[in-house]
XYZ file of C-alpha atoms in Angstrom:
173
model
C -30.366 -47.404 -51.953
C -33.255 -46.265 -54.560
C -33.069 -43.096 -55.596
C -36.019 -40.880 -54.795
C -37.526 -39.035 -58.116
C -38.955 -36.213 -55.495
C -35.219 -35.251 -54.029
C -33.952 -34.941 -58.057
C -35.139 -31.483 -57.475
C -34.076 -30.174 -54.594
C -30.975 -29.152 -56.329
C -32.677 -27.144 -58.614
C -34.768 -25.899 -56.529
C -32.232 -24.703 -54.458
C -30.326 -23.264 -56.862
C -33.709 -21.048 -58.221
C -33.897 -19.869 -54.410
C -30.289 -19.100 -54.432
C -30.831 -17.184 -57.427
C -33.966 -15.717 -56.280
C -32.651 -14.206 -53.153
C -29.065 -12.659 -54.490
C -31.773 -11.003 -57.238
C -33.464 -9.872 -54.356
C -30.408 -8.558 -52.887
C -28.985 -6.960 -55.508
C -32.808 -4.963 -56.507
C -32.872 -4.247 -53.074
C -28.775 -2.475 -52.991
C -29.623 -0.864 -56.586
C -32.914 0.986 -54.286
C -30.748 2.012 -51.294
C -28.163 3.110 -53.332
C -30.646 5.149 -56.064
C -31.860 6.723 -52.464
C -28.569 7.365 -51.213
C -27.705 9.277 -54.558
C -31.029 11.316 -54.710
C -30.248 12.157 -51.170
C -26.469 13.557 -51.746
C -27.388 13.885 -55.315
C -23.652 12.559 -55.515
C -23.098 16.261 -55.217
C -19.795 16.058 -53.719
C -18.177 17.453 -51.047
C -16.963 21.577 -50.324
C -19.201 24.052 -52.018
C -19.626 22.921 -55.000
C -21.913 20.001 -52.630
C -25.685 19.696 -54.331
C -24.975 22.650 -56.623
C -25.650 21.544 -60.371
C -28.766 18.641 -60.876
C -28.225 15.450 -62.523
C -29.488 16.359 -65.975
C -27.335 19.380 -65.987
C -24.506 17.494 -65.201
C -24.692 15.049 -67.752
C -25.608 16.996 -70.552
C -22.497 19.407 -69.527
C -20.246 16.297 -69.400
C -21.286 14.791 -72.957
C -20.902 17.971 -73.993
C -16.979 18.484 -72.967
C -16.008 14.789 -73.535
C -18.046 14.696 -76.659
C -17.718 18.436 -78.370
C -20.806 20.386 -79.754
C -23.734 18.603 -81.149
C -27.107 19.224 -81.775
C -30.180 18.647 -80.097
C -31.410 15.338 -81.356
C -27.547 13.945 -81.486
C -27.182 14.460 -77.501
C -31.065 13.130 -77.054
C -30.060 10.100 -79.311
C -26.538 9.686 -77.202
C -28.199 10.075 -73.447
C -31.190 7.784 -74.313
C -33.675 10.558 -73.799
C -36.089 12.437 -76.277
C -35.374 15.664 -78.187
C -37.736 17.552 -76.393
C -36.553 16.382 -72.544
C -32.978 17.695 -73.904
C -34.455 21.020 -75.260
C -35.919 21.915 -71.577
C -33.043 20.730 -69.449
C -30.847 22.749 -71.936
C -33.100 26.186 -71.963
C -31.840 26.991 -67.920
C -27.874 26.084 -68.990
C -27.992 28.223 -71.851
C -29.973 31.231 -69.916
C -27.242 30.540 -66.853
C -24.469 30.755 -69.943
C -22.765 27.605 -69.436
C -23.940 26.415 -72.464
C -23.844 27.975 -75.652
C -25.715 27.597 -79.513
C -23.919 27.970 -82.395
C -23.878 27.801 -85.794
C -23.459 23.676 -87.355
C -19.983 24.288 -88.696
C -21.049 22.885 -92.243
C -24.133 23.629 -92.421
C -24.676 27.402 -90.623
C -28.388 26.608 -90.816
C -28.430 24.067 -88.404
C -27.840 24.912 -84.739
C -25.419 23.173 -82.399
C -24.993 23.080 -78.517
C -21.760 23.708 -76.993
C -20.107 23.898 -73.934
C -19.217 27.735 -72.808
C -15.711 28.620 -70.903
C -18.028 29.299 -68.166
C -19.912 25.760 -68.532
C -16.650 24.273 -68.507
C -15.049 25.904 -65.127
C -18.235 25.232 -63.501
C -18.010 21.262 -64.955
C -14.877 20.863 -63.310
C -15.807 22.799 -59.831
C -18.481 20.217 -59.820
C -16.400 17.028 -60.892
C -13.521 17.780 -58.782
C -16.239 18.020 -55.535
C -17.752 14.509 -57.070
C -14.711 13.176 -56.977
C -13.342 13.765 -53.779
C -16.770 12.458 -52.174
C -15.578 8.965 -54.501
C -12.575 9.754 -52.959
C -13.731 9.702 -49.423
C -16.283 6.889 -49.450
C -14.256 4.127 -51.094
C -10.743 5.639 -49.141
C -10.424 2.456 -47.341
C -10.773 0.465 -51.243
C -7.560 -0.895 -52.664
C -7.449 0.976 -56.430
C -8.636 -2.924 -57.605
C -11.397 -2.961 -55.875
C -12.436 0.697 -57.112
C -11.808 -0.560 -60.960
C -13.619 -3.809 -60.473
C -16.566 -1.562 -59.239
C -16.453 1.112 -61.287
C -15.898 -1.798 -64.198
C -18.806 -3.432 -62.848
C -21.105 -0.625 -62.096
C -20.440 0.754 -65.947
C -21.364 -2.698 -67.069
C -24.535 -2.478 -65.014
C -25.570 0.869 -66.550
C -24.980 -0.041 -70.430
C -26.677 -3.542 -69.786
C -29.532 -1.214 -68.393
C -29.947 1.159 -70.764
C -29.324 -1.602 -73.547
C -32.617 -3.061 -71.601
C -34.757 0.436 -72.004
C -33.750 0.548 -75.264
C -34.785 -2.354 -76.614
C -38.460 -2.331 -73.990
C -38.681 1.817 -75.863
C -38.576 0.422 -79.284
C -40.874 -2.272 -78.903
C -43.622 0.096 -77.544
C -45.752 -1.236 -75.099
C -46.755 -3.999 -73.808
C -50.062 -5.614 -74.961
């Protein structure tokens, strides 16, 4: 039987639309759950629920896991400009969870740091954030929660890899 040069594509074709639509699917999951985050604000659970804002949060946590640093350091290491850092930092140093010191080899230079205060409050919110993980993945084997949290970490620094690189190149012309 002769081969027909028009059905030498279907499988091609195919696969694109296979590709196509688990792209779709997977733009469409990374909206509902971006939603589903602003809505909780992954806040947790208990009091501590919707009590300290994204940016606080992560400046606070690269602060404890990462120890004092200037301005520009923690804009350079969160992918975000000096002067975004320098107003989400103003309210956490007013509120006395974070601190400014002195650069410890070079006392003209100022660095950030995480108060005692900043630090209980951290872990009031982190241990709420986690037991909201806790509760909607309770019915995950502890596989399944490192393959996504594996996963959704690869995601992220593929992402921000992405920004990076678009940032640097300027725009578009």
């Amino acid at each position: 039987m002769p081969s027909n040069p028009a059905n030498s594509d279907l499988p091609a074709a195919a696969e694109a639309s296979a590709e196509a639509g688990l792209l779709d699917a997977l733009q469409h999951q990374v909206a509902v759950f971006a939603r589903r985050a602003e809505q909780t604000r992954l806040g947790g659970v208990g009091q501590a629920r919707n009590s300290m804002d994204r940016a606080a949060y992560l400046l606070l946590n690269r602060l404890d896991l990462e120890g004092p640093m200037g301005v520009k350091a923690l804009a350079g290491g969160m992918g975000i400009d000096s002067s975004t850092v320098t107003r989400q930092v103003a309210p956490l140093v007013d509120s006395g969870l974070v601190k400014r010191t002195s650069h410890p080899e070079d006392g003209r230079a100022v660095v950030l740091a995480l108060s005692p205060r900043g630090l209980a409050r951290l872990e009031e919110v982190r241990s709420s954030r986690r037991e909201l993980m806790a509760r909607v993945t309770e019915d995950w084997s502890e596989e399944e929660r490192e393959s996504f949290t594996g996963l959704l970490t690869r995601f992220n620094g593929s992402l921000s890899e992405l920004m990076g690189a678009a940032s640097e190149a300027g725009p578009a012309s």
